Coordinates of C-alpha atoms and ligand atoms in Angstrom, one line a residue:
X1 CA 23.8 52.8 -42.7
X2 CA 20.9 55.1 -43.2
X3 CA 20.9 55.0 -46.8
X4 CA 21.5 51.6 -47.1
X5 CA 18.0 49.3 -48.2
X6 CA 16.8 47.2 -45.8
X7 CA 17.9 44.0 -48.0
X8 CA 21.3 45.1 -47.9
X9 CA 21.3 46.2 -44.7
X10 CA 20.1 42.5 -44.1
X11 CA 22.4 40.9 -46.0
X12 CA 25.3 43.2 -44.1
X13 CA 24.3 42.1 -40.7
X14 CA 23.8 38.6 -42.0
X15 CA 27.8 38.9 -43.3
X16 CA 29.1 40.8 -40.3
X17 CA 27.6 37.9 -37.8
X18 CA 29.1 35.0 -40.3
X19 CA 32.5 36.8 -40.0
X20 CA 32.5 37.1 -36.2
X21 CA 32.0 33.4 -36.4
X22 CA 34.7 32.0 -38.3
X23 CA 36.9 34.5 -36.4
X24 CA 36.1 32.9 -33.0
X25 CA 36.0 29.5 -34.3
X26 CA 39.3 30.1 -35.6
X27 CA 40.3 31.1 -31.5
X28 CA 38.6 27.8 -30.2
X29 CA 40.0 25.6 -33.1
X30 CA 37.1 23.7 -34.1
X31 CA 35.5 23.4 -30.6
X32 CA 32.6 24.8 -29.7
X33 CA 32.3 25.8 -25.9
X34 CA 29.0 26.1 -26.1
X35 CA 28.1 23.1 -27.2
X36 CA 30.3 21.4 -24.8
X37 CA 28.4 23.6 -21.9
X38 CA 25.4 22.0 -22.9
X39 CA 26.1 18.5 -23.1
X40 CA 28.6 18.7 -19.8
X41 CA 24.8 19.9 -18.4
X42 CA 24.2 16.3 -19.4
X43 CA 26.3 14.5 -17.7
X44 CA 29.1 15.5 -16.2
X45 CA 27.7 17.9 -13.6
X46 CA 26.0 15.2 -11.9
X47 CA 29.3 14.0 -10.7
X48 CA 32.2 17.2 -11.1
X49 CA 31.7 21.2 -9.8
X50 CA 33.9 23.8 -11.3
X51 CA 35.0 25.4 -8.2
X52 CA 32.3 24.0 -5.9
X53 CA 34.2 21.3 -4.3
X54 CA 34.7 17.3 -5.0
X55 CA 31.8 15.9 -5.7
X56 CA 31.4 12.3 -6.7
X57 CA 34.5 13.4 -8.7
X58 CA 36.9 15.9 -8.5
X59 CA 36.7 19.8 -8.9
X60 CA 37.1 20.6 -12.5
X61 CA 38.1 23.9 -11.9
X62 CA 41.9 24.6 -13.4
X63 CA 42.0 21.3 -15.0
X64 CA 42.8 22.6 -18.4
X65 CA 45.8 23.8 -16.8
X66 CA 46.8 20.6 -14.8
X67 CA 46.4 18.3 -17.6
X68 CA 47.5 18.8 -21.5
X69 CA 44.3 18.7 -23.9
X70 CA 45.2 15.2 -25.5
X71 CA 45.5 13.7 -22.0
X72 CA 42.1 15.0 -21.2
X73 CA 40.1 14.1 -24.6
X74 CA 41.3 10.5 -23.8
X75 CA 41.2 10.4 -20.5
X76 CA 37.1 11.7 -20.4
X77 CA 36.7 9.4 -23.7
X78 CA 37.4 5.9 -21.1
X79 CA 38.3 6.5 -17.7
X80 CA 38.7 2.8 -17.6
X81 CA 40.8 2.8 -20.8
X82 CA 43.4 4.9 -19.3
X83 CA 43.4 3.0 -16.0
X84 CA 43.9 -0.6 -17.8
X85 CA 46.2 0.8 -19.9
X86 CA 48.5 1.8 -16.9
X87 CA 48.1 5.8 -16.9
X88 CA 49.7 6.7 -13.6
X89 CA 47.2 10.0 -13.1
X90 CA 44.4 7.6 -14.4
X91 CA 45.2 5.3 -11.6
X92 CA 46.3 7.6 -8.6
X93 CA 42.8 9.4 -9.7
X94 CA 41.2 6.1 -9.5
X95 CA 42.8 5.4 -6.1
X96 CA 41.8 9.0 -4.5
X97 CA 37.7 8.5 -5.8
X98 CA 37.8 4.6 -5.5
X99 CA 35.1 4.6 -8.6
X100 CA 35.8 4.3 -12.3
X101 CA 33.8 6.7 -14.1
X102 CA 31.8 5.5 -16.4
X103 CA 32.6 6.3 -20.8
X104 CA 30.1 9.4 -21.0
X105 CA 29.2 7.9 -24.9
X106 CA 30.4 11.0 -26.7
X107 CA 32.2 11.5 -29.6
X108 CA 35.6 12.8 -29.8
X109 CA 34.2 16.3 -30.8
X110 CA 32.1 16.5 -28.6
X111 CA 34.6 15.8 -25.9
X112 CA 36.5 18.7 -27.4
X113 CA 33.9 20.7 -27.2
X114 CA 33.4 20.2 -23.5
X115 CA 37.1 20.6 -23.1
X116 CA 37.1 23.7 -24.9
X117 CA 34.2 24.6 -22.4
X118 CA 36.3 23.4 -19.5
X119 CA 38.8 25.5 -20.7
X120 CA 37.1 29.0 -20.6
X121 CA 36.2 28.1 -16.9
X122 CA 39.7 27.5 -15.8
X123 CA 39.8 30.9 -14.1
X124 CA 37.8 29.1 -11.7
X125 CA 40.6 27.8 -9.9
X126 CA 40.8 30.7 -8.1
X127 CA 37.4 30.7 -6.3
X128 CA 38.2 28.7 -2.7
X129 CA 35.4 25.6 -3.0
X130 CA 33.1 26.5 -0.8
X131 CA 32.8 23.2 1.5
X132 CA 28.9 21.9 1.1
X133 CA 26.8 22.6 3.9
X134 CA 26.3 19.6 6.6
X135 CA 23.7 17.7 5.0
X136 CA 20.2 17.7 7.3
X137 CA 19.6 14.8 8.8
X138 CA 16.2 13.4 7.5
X139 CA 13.8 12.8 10.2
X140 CA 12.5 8.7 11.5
X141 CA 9.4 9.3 9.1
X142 CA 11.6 10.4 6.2
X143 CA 13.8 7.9 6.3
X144 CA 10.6 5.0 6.5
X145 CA 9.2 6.7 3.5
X146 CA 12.3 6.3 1.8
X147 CA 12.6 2.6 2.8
X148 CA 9.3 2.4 1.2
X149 CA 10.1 4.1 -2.0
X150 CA 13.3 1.8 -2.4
X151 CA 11.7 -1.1 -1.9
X152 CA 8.5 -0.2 -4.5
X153 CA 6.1 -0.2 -1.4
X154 CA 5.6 3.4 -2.0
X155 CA 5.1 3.9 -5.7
X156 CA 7.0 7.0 -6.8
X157 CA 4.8 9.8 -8.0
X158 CA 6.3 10.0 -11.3
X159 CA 6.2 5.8 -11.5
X160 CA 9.9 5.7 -11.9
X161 CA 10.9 1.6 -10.9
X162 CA 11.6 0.7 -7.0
X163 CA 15.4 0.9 -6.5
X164 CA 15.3 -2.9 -5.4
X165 CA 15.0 -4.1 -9.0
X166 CA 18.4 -3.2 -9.6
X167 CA 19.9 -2.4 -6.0
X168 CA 20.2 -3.8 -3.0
X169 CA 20.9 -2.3 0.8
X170 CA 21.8 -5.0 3.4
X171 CA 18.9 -4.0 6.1
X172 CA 16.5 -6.4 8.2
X173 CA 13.7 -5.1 7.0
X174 CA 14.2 -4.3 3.3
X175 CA 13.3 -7.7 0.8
X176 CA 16.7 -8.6 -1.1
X177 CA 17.3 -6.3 -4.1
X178 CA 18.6 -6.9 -7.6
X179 CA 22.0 -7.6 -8.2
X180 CA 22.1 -5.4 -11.8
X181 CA 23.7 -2.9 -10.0
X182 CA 25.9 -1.9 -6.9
X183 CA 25.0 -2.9 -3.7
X184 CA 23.9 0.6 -1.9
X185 CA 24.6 -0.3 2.2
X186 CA 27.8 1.7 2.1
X187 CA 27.6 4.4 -0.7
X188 CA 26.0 7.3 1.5
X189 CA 29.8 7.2 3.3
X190 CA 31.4 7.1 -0.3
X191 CA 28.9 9.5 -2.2
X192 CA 27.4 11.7 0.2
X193 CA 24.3 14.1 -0.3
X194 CA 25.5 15.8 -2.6
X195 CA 26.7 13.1 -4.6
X196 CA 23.7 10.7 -4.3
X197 CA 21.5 13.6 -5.2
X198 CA 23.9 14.6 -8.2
X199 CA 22.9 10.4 -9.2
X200 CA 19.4 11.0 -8.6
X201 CA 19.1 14.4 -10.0
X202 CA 20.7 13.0 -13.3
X203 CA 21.7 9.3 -13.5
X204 CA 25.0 9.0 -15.1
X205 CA 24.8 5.2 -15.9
X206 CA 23.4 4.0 -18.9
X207 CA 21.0 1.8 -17.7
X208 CA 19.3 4.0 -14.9
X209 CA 19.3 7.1 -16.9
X210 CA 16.9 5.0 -19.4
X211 CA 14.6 4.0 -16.3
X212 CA 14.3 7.5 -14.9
X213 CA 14.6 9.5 -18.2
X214 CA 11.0 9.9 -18.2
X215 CA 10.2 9.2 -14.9
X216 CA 12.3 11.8 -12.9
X217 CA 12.3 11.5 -8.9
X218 CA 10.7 14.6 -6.8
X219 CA 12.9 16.5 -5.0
X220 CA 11.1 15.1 -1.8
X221 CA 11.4 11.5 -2.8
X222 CA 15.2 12.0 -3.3
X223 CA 15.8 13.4 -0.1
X224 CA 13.8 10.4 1.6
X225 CA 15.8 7.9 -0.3
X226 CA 18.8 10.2 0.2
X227 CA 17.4 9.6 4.5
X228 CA 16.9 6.0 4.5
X229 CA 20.6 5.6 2.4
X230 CA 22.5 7.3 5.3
X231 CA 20.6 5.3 7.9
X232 CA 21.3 2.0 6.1
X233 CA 24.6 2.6 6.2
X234 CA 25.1 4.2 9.6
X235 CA 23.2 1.0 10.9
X236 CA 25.0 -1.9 8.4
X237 CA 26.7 -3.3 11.2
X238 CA 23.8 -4.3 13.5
X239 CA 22.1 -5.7 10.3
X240 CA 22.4 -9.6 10.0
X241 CA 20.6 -10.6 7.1
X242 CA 19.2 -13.8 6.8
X243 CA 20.7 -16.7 5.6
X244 CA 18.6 -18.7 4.3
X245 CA 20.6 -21.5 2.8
X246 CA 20.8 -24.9 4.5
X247 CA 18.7 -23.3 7.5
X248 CA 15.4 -23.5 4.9
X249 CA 16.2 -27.2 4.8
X250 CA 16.9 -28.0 8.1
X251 CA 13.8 -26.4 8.9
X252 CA 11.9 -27.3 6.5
X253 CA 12.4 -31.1 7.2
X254 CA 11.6 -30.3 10.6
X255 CA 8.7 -28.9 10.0
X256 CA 7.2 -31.8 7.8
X257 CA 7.1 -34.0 10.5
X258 CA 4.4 -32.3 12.9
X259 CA 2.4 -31.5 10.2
X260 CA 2.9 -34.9 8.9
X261 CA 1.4 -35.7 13.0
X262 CA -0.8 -33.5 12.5
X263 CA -2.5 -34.6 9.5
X264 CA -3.2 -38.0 10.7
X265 CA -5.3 -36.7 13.8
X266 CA -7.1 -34.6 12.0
X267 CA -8.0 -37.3 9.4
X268 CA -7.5 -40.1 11.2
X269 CA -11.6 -41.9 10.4
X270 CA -10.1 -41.5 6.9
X271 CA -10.5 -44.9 4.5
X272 CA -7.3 -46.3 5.0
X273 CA -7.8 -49.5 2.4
X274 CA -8.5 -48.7 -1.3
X275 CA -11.8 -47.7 -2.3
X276 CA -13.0 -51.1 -3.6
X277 CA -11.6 -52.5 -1.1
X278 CA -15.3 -54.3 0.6
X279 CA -16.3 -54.7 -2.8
X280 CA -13.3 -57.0 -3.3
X281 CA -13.5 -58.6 0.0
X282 CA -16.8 -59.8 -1.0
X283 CA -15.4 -61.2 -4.6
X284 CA -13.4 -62.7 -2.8
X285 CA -15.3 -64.2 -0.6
X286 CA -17.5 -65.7 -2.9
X287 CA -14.9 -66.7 -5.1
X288 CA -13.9 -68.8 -1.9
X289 CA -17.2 -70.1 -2.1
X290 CA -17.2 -71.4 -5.6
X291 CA -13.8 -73.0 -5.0
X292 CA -15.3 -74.9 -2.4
Ligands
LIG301 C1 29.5 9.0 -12.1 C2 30.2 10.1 -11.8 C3 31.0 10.8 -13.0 C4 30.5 11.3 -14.2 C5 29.1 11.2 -14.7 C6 31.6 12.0 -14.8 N1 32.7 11.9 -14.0 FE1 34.6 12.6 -14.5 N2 35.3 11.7 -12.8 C7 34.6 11.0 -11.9 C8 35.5 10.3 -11.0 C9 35.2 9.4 -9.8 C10 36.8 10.8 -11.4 C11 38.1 10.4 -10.7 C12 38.9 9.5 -11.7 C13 38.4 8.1 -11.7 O1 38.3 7.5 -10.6 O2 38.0 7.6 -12.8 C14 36.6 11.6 -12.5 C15 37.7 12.3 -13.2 C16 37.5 13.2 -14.2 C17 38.6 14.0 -14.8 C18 40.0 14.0 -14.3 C19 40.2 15.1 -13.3 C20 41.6 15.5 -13.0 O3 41.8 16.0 -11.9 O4 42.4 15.1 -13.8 C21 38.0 14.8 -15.7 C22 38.7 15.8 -16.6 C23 36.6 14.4 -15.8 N3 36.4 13.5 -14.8 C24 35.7 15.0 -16.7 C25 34.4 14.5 -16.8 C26 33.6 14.9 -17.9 C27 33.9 15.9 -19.0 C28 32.4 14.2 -17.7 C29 31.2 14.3 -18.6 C30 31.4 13.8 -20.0 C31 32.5 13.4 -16.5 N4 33.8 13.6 -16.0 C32 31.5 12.6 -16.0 C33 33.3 10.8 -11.9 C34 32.4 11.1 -12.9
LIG302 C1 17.2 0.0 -14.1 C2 18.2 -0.3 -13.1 C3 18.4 0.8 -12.0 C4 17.5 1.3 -11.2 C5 16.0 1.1 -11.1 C6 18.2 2.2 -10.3 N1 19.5 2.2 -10.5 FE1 21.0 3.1 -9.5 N2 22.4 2.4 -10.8 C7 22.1 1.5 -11.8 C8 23.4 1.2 -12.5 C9 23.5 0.2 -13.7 C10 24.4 1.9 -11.9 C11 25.9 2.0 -12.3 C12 26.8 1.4 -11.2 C13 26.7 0.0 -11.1 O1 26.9 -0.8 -12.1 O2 26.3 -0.5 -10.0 C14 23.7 2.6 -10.8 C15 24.4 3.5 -9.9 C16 23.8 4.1 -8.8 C17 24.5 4.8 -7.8 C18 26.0 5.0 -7.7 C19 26.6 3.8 -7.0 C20 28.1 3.9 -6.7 O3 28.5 3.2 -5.8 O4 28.8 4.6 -7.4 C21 23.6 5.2 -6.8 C22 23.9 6.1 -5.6 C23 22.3 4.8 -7.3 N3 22.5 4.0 -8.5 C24 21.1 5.0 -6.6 C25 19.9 4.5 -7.0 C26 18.6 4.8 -6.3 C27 18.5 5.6 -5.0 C28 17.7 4.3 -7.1 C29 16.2 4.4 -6.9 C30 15.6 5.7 -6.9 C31 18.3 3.6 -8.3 N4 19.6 3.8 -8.2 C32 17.6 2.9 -9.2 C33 20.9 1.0 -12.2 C34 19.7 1.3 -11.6

């Protein structure tokens, strides 16, 4: 190589690194793992661990080997898809994790791609998960700061919206929430830490990806919410929210009538005759007297 120029020697290198990679892109087919790493950063790993344990979903570990590649490509294309269209795995999944997950919006290449990424992590399946640690329990002051963050009476420090204007939690003390999205009472028992933080940490849906994409949650703000959450839901059942439907009315009738009371003591040297009213008396009057 010593005698070669440093063009050619250039040139070489540049032709030695293009032949490496047609040779392993002929190995992967056309997918690219690394591509797919990246954007299953994106999304996926909020809700899946390879080797780590369920999450929101399932372990990921060995699934290139428990599924054929078609099934997968289609199955990570529309979860919901496969379940409508009466895929039994799609359904008994669906069954086990008792949530649909949601069309990631990728292209079929790029779902190959994250296959073919899935794929070089299938070894994997041999790691034990490792069961998550006990989640700590936040402390009475946490979980009122959460409160306060969900309901937007504690703006977040990175002004993110309040959780209420597209969530509710059924709790005494927390103002109704919007019904955009789930209600939250019971998802710390369905979701967990580790799966609410997964949410927070990066938003799978759509919708609140777009409202936190540039306002990201602190890490100390999550685990508040993350505190109030699984005290919401531990408590759901002493909660009776307020109904305020024909009770309003009832009451609110009722209520007219003392102030109704009320307002004539209060008032009661007011002018009870129209304005004019002397002034006409004495019209009248004298237009008595000219009759007569
Ligand atoms: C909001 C959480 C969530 C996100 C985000 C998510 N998944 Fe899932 N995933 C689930 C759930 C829940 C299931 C169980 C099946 C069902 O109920 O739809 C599942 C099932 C799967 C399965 C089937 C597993 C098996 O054992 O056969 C694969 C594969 C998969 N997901 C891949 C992905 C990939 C790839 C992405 C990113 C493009 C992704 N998931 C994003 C929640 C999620
Ligand atoms: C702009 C609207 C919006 C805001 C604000 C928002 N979310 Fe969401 N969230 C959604 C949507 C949409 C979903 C998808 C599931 C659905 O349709 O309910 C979702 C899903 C979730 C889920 C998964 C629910 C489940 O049962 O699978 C959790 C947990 C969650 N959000 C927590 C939060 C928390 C905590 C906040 C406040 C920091 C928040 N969200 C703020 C729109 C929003």
């Amino acid at each position: 190589m010593s005698n070669l120029n440093p063009v050619r020697a250039r040139l070489l290198g540049r032709l030695t690194a293009l032949a490496a990679l047609t040779v392993a892109c002929a190995f992967a087919g056309t997918a690219n793992a690394a591509t797919g790493e990246e954007n299953y950063a994106k999304i996926c790993a909020a809700c899946h661990s390879i080797g780590g344990g369920k999450l929101v979903g399932p372990d990921l570990a060995g699934v290139t080997t428990r599924r054929t590649e078609e099934w997968l490509v289609k199955f990570i294309k529309s979860p919901k898809a496969m379940i409508d269209a009466g895929d039994a795995t799609a359904i008994a999944l669906f069954k086990e994790f008792n949530l649909v997950m949601p069309d990631p919006q990728y292209t079929e290449a790029e779902i190959k791609d994250i296959v073919a990424y899935l794929a070089t992590k299938s070894g994997a399946a041999a790691v034990a998960p490792t069961p998550p640690p006990p989640p700590k329990e936040a402390s009475p002051a946490e979980i009122a700061r959460g409160q306060n963050l969900f309901q937007g009476l504690e703006r977040l420090k990175n002004n993110g919206p309040a959780c209420n204007s597209c969530h509710h939690v059924k709790n005494d003390a927390v103002i109704g929430g919007g019904v955009l999205a789930k209600d939250l009472t019971a998802v710390f028992t369905r979701l967990g830490t580790p799966g609410i933080n997964a949410i927070l940490g990066t938003p799978p849906f759509p919708v609140m990806a777009a409202a936190y994409a540039e306002h990201p949650l602190a890490d100390d703000e999550t685990a508040a919410i993350v505190g109030f959450l699984q005290d919401a839901d531990r408590k759901q059942e002493l909660q009776k929210p307020a109904d305020y439907g024909m009770k309003l009315v009832t009451y609110g009738a009722g209520g007219l009538v003392p102030l109704f009371a009320l307002y004539s003591l209060v008032w009661r040297k007011r002018k009870v005759g129209p304005v004019n009213a002397k002034v006409f008396d004495r019209q009248v009057k004298g237009g008595d007297d000219i009759a007569q």
